[in-house]
Coordinates of C-alpha atoms in Angstrom, one line a residue:
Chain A
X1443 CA 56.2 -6.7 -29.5
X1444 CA 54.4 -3.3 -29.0
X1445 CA 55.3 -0.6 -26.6
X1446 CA 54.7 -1.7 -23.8
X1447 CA 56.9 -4.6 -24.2
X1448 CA 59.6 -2.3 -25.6
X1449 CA 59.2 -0.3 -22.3
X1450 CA 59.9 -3.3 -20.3
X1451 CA 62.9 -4.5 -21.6
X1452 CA 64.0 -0.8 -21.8
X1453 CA 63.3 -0.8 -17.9
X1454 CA 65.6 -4.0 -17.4
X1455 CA 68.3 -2.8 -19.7
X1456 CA 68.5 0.2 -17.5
X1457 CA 68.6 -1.3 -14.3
X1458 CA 71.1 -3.9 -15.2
X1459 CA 73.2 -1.2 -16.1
X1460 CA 72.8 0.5 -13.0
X1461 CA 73.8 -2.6 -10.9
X1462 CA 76.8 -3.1 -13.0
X1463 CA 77.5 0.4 -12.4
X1464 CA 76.8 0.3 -8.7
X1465 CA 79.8 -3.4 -8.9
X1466 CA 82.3 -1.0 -10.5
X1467 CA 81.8 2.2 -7.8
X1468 CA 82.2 -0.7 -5.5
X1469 CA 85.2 -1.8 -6.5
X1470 CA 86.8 1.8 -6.9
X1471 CA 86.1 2.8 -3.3
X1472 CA 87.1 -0.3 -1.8
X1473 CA 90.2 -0.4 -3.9
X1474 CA 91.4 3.5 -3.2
X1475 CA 90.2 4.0 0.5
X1476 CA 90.4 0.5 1.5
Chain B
X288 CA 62.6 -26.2 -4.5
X289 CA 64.9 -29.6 -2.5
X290 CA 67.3 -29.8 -4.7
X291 CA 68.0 -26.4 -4.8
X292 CA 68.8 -26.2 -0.8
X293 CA 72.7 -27.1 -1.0
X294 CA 73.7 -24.8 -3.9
X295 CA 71.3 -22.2 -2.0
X296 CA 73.6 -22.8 1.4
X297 CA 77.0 -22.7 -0.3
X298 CA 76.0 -19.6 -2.0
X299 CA 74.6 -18.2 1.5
X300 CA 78.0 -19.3 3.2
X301 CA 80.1 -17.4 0.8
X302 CA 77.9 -14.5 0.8
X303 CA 78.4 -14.0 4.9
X304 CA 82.0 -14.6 4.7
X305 CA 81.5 -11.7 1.8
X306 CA 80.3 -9.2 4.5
X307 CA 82.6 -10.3 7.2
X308 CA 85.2 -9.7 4.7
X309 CA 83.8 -6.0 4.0
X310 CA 83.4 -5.6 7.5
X311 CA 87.0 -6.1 7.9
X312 CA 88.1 -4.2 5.1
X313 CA 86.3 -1.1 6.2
X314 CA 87.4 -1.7 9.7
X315 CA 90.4 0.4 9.2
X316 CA 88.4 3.5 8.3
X317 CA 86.7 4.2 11.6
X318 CA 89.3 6.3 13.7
X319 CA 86.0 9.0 15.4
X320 CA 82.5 8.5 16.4
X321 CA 82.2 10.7 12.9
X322 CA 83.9 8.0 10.9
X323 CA 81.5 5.5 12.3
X324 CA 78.2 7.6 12.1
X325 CA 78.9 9.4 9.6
X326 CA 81.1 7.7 7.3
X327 CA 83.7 10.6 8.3
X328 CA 81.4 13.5 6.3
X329 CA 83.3 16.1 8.7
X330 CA 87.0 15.3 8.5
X331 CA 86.1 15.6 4.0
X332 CA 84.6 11.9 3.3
X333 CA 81.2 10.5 3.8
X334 CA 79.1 8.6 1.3
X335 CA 79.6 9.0 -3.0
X336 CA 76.8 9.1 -4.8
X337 CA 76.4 5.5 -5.2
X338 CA 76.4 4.5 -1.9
X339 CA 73.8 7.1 -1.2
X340 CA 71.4 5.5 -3.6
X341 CA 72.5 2.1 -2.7
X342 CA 71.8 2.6 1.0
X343 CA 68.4 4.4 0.4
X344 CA 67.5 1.5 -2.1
X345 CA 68.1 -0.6 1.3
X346 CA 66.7 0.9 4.0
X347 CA 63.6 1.7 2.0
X348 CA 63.2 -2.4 0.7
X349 CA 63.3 -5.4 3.1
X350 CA 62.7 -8.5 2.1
X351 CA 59.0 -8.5 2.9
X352 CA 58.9 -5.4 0.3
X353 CA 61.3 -7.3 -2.0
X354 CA 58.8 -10.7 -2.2
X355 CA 55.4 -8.3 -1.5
X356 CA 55.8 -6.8 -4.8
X357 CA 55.2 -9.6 -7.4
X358 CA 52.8 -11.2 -4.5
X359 CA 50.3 -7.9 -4.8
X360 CA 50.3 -8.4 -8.2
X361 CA 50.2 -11.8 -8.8
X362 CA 46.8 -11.3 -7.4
X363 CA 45.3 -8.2 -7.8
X364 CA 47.2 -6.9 -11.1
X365 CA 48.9 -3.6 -11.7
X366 CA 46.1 -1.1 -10.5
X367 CA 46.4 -0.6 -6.8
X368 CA 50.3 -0.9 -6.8
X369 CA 50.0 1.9 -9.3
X370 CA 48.0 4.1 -7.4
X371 CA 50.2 3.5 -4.0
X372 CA 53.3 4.6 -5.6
X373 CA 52.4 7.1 -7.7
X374 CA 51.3 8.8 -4.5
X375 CA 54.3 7.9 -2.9
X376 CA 56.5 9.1 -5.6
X377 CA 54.9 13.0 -4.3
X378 CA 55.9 12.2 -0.7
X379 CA 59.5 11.1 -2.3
X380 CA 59.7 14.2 -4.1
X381 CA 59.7 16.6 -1.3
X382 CA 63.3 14.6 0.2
X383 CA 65.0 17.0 -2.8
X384 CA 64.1 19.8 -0.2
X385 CA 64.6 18.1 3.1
X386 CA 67.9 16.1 1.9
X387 CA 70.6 19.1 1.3
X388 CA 68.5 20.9 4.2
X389 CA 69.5 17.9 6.2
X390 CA 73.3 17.6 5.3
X391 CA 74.1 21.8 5.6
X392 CA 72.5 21.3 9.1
X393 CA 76.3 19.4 9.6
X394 CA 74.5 17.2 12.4
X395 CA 75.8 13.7 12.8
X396 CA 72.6 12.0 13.8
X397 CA 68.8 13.1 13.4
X398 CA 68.3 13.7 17.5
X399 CA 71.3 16.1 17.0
X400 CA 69.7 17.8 14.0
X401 CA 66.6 18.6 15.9
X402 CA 68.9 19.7 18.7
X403 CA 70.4 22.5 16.8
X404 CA 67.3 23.0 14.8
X405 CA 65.5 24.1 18.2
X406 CA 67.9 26.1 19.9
X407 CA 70.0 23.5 21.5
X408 CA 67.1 22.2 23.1
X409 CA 67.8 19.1 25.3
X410 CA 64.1 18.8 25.9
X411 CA 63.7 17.6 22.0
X412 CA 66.5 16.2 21.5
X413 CA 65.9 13.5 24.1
X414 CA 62.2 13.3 22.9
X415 CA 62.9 12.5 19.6
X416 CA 65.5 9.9 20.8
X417 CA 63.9 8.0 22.5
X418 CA 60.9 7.5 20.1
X419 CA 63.6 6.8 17.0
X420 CA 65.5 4.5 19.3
X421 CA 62.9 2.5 20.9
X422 CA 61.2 2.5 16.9
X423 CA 64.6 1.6 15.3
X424 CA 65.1 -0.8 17.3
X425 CA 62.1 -3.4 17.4
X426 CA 62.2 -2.7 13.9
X427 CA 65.9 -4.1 13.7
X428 CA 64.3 -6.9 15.5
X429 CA 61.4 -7.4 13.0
X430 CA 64.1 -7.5 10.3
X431 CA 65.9 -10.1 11.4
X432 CA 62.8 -12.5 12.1
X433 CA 62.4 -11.8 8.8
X434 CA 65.3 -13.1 7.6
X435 CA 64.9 -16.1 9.3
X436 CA 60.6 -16.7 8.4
X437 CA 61.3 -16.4 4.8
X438 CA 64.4 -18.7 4.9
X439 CA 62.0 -21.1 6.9
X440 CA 58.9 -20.6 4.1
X441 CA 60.9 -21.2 1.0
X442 CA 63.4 -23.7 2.4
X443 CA 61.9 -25.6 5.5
X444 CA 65.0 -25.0 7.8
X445 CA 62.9 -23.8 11.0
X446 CA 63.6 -20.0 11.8
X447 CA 65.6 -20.6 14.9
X448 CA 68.7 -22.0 12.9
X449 CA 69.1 -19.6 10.7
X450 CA 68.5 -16.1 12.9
X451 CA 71.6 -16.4 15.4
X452 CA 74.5 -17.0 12.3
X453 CA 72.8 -14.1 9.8
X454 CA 72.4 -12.1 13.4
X455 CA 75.8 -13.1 13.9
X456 CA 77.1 -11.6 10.3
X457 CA 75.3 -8.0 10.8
X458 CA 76.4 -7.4 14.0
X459 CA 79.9 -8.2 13.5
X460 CA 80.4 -6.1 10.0
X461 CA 78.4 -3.1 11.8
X462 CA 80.2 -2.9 14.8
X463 CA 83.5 -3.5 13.0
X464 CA 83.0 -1.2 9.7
X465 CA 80.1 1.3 11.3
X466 CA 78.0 3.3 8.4
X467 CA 81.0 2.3 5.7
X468 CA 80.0 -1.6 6.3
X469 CA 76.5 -0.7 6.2
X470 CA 77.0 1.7 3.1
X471 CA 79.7 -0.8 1.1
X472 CA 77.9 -4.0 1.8
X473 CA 74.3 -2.0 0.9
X474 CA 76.1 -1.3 -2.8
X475 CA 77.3 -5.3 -3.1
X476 CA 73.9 -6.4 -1.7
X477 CA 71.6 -3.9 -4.3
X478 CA 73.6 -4.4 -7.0
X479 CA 73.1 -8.3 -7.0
X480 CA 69.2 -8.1 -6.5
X481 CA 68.4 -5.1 -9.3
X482 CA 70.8 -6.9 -11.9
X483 CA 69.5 -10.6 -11.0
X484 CA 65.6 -9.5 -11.0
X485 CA 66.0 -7.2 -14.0
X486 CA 67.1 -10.3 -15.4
X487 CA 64.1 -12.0 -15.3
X488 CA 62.4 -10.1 -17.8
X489 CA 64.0 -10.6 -20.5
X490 CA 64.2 -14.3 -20.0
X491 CA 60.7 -14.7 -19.9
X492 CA 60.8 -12.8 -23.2
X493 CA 62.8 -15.2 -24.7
X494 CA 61.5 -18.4 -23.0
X495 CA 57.7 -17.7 -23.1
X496 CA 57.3 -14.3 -25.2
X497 CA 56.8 -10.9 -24.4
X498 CA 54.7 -9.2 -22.0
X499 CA 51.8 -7.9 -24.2
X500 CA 51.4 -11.6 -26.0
X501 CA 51.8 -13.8 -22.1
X502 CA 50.1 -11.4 -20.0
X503 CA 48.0 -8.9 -21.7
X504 CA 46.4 -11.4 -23.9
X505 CA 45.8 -14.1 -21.1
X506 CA 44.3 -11.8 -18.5
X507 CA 43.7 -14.4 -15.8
X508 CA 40.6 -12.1 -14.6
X509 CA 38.6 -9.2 -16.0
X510 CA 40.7 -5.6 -15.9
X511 CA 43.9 -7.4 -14.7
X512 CA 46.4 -5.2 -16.2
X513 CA 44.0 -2.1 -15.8
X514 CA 44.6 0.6 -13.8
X515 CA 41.9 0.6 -11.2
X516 CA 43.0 1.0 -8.0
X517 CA 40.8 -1.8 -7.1
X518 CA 40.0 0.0 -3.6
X519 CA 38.5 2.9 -2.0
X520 CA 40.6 6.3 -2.6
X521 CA 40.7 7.3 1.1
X522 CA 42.1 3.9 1.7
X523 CA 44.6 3.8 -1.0
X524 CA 45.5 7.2 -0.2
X525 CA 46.3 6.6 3.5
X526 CA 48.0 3.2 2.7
X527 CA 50.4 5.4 0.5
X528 CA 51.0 7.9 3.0
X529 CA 51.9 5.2 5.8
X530 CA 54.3 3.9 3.4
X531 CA 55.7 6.9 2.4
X532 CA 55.5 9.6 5.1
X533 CA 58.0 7.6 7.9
X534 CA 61.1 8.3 4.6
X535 CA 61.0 11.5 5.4
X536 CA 62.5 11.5 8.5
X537 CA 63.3 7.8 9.2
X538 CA 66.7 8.0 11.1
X539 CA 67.9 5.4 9.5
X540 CA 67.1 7.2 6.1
X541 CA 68.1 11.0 7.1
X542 CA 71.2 9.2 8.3
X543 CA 72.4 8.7 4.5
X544 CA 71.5 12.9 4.1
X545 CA 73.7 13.9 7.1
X546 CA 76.2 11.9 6.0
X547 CA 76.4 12.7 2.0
X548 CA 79.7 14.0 0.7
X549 CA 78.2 17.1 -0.3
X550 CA 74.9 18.7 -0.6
X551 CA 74.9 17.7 -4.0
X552 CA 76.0 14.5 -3.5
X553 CA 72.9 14.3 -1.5
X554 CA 70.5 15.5 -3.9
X555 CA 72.1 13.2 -6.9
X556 CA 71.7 10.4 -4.6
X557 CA 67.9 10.8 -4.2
X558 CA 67.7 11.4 -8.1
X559 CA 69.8 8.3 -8.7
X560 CA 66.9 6.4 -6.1
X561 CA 63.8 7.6 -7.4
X562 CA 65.3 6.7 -11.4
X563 CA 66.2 2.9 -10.2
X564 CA 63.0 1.8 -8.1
X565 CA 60.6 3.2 -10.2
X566 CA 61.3 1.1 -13.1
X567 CA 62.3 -1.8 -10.6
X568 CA 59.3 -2.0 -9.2
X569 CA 57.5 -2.1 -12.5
X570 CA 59.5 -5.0 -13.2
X571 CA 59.1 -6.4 -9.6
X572 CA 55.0 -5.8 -10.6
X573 CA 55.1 -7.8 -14.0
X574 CA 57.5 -10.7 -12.8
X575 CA 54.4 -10.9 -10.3
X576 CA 52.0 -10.8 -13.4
X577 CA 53.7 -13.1 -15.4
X578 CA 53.6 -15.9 -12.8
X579 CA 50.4 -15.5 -12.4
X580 CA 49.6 -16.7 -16.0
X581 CA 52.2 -19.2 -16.2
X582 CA 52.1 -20.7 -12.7
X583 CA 48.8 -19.9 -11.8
X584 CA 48.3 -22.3 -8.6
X585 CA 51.4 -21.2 -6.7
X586 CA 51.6 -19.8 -3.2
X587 CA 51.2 -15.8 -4.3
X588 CA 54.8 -14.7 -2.1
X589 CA 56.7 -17.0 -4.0
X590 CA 56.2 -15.4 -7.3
X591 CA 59.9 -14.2 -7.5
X592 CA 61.5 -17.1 -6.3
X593 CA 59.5 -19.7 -8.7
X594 CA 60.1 -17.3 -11.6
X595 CA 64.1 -17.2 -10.9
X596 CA 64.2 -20.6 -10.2
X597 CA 61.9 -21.0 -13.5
X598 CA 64.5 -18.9 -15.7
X599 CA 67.9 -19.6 -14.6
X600 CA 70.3 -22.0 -13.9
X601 CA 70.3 -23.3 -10.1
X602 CA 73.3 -21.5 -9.2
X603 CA 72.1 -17.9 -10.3
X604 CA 69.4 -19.0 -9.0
X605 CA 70.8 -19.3 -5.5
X606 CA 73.0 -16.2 -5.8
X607 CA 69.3 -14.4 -6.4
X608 CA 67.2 -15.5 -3.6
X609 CA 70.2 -15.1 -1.3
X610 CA 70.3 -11.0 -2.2
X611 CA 66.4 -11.1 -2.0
X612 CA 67.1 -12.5 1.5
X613 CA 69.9 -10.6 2.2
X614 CA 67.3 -7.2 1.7
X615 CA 66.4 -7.6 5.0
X616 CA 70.2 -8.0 6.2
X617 CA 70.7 -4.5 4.7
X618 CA 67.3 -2.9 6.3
X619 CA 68.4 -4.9 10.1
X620 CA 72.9 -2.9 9.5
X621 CA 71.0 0.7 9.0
X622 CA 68.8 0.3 12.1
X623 CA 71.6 -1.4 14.3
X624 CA 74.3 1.5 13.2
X625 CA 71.8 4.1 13.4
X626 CA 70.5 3.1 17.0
X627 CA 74.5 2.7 18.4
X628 CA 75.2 6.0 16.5
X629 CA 72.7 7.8 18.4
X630 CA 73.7 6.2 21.6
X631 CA 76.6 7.4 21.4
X632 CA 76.0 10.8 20.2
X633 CA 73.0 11.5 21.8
X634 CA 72.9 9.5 25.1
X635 CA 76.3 9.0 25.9
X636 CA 78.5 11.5 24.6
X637 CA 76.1 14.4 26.6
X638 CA 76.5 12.7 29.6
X639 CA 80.1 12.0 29.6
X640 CA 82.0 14.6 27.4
X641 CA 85.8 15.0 26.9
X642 CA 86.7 11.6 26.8
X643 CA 89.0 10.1 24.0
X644 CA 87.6 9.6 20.5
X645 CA 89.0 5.7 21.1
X646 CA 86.6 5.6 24.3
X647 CA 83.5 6.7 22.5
X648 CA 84.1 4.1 19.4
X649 CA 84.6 1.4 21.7
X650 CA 81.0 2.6 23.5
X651 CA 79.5 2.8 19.8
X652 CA 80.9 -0.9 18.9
X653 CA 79.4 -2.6 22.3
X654 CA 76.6 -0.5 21.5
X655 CA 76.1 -2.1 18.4
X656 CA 76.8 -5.9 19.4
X657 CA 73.9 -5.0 23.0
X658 CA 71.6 -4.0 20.3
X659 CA 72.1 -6.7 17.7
X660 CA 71.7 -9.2 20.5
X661 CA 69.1 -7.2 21.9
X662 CA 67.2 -7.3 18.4
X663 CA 67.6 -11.5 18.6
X664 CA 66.1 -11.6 21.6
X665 CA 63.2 -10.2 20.7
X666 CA 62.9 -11.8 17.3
X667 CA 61.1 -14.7 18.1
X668 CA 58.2 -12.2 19.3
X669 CA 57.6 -11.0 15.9
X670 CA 56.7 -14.5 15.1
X671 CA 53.1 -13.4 15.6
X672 CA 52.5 -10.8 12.1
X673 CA 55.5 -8.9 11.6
X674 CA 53.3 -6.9 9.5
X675 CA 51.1 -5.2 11.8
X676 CA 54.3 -4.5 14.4
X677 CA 55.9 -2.9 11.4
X678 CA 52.8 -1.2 10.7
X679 CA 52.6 -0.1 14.1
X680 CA 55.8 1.4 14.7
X681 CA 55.8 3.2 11.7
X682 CA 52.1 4.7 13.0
X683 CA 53.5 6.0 16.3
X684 CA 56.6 7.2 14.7
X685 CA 55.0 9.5 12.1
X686 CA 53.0 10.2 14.4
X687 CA 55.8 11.6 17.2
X688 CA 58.8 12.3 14.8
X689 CA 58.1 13.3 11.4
X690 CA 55.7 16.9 12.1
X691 CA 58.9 17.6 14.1
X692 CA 61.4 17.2 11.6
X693 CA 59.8 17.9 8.5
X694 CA 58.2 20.7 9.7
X695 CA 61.6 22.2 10.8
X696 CA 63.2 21.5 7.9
X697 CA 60.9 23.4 6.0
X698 CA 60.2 26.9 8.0
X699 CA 61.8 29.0 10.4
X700 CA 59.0 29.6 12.6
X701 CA 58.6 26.7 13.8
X702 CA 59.2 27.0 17.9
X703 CA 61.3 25.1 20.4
X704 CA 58.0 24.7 22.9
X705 CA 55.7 23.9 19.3
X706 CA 58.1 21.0 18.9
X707 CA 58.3 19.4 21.8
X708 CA 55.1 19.5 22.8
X709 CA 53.7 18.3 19.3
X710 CA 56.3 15.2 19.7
X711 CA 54.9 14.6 23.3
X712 CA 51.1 15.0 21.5
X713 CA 51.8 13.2 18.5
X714 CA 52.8 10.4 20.5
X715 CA 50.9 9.4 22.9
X716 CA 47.6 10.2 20.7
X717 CA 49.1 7.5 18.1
X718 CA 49.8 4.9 21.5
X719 CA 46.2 5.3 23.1
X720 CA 44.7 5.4 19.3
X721 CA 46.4 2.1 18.3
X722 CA 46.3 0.3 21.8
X723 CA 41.9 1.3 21.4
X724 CA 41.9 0.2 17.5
X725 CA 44.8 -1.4 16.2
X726 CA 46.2 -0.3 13.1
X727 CA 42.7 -0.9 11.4
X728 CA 42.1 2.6 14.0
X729 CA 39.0 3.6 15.7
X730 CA 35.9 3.5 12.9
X731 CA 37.8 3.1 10.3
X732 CA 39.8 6.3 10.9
X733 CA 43.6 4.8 11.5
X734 CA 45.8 6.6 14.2
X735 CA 47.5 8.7 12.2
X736 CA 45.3 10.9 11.3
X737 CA 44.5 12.2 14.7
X738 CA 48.1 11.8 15.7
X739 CA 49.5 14.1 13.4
X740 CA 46.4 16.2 13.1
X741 CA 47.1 17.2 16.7
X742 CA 51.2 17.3 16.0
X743 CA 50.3 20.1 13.1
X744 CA 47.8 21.9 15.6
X745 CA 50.3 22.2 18.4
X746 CA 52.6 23.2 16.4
X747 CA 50.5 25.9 14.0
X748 CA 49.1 27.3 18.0
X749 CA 52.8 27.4 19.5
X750 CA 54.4 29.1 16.7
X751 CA 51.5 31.5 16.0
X752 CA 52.4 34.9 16.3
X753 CA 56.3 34.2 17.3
X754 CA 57.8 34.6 14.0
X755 CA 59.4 37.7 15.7
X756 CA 61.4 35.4 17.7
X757 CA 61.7 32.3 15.2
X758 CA 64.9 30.4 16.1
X759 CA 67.2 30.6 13.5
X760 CA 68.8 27.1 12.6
X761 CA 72.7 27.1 13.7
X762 CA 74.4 25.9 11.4
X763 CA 77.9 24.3 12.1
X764 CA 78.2 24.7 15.5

């Protein structure tokens, strides 16, 4: 593991968290506007 | 691949029936032609912040884009992609002026911009139409062929079975749902392919080591993971800008600006953009790397596909190539709203004004479903290199658009006569130039450099001098 490698999986960590976020902002406007 | 195809068709199945359902959903929310185009930014909604960023995520990625990543790289390495977007990311950078520019303009569509930009000139606003419509909509048609070829390359079910029912599915959920389908189903569709590729790295951490120890140690060819471009800089430089330079005032793109919440919804948006597909694309770059070294005789456009198949269990599997396939889907809804939305604010609306709101919804919907089927029919012509059409179009429409819009957007003096004529210029200069040499150009020297050279001159000789007069943009009205 060097940084490089750390970087990477920094880079996925953040993205998944994105798309999880993106799911839940999805479900909130479809829920209260719906 | 075989025994994949039934999970991969119940998971496509459901997923349709997913954006009819959305469709439907959103369906209710459409009461005015601003509801539908605009996601009903003047009545105190239009898009959050999420579904800004989703939708530019969207529109900016098909599923040529999606696949064409880890393909580049799974033969040429990291350098030239590098190069490409870094340059692109300075193009990009310049929307954080354009965007809230865009949404205090309170247009609903980017002909209408333009039209209150110039003076209420009808001259431009038709001008600019016509080349985003007639653009927007071969390149809805590109999209869907595209759906359908890759479906046919990684499954063998031949493209004509497949374009009519996912046709079928956009067509419906646009016309029923307007912008909010294309913005909601954009968010579902985004989300699925960021968190199911971003996925894949880590896996391949864990199932054949990290990056540095796979890759970087098992370079399959001398400066593989370097950063030379690999190409020459004038050629890298205008394959960046042909990329990049159409964002700016794509209508399908400025339609997520005019219709942000706020102006600093807008600008968030963009931020929210540039911070997921930079890193995505990195990721997108090394899944491409990775195959390389540990499938190194594969076919180089199914690097993603073989790596997700490679790391998870079929049925994430299938839920994963359907979002990369459903990419296109969510390029094709943007084009298809944004081509009925300027129909009927721009064409129709002009030519018969005062009806009910009801009347002009109905016109936007059977806009929508002419222009979907319109977009089938013509499909099958893409069959011969969807590349170089999309290439083209983009050509002639930086070319005839962007000077225009841009240029506005950024100074007042920019004249009513300077635009119209440099749209005129700008297109036909790109038509003759790419009709003589292709999108290869004329000696090397692609169309639009000569294109938009002579947009800027027109423009710099028209405004010249009448800064006295300069229209100022009316805002509002």
């Amino acid at each position: 593991m060097n940084l490089i490698d750390l970087f990477l999986l920094a880079s996925s960590l953040w993205i998944i968290a994105m798309g999880v976020w993106m799911l839940w902002a999805l479900t909130r406007i479809l829920k209260c506007r719906g | 691949m075989e025994g994949l195809q039934t999970t991969v068709l119940i998971v496509a199945a459901v997923y349709l029936i997913g954006m009819l359902i959305i469709g439907y959903v959103t369906s209710s929310r459409i009461k005015t032609v601003d509801d539908f185009a605009t996601a009903g930014r003047a009545a105190g909604g239009g898009l959050p912040v999420v579904a800004i960023a989703a939708s530019l995520l969207a529109t900016n990625n098909d599923t040529g884009n999606v696949l064409g990543i880890p393909e580049m790289t799974y033969g040429g390495g990291f350098g030239g992609l590098f190069w490409i977007v870094t340059v692109c990311l300075i193009v990009y950078l310049l929307m954080f002026v354009l965007g809230p520019r865009l949404r205090d303009s309170a247009a609903s569509t980017l002909p209408d911009y333009v039209y209150r930009r110039y003076g209420n000139s009808t001259r431009v606003r038709v001008s600019v139409t016509l080349w985003s419509i007639v653009s927007a909509a071969i390149f809805l048609g590109t999209q869907l062929y595209a759906v359908a070829a890759v479906i046919q390359a990684l499954f063998g079910i031949p493209w004509q079975y497949s374009l009519v029912p996912v046709a079928a599915v956009v067509i419906i959920y646009t016309a029923a749902g307007g912008l909010w389908a294309v913005a909601m189903t954009d968010i579902l569709q985004w989300a699925v392919i960021i968190i199911g590729t971003a996925l894949v790295i880590p896996l391949l951490f864990i199932l054949k080591g990290p990056f540095s120890s796979v890759v970087l140690a098992n370079q399959p060819a001398v400066g593989y993971a370097s950063f030379s471009p690999g190409m020459p800089v004038l050629q890298l430089i205008g394959l960046s800008l042909g990329a990049s330079l159409w964002v700016l005032a794509d209508p399908a793109l400025t339609q997520r600006f005019l219709s942000a919440q706020s102006n600093r919804a807008a600008k968030q948006g963009i931020w929210l953009w540039i911070s997921a597909i930079y890193p995505w694309w990195i990721l997108m770059a090394v899944i491409g790397m990775y195959a390389r070294v540990v499938l190194p005789d594969i076919t180089p456009a199914q690097s993603l596909v073989l790596m997700a198949g490679h790391v998870f269990p079929p049925v994430i599997a299938a839920i994963v190539f359907v979002a990369v396939l459903g990419a296109a889907q969510s390029t094709a809804d943007s084009y298809l709203n944004v081509v009925s939305s300027m129909f009927v604010n721009d064409v129709y609306r002009p030519l018969h004004p005062g009806a009910r709101e009801g009347h002009y919804i109905t016109v936007a919907r059977w806009a929508t479903v002419v222009t979907g089927v319109l977009g089938v029919l013509v499909a099958p012509l893409f069959s011969q290199g969807i590349f170089v059409v999309a290439l083209t179009l983009q050509m002639i429409f930086i070319s005839a658009v962007v000077p225009v819009v841009v240029l506005g957007l950024l100074s007042p003096k920019v004249t009513e006569p300077a635009a119209f004529w440099a749209s005129v210029a700008g297109g036909v200069v790109s038509v003759i130039w790419l009709s003589v040499g292709g999108t290869a150009g004329i000696g090397g020297v692609q169309a639009i450099y000569p294109a938009v050279g002579i947009a800027l001159l027109i423009m710099l000789l028209f405004s010249w001098g009448k800064s006295g007069q300069a229209q100022k943009m009316e805002v509002g009205k």
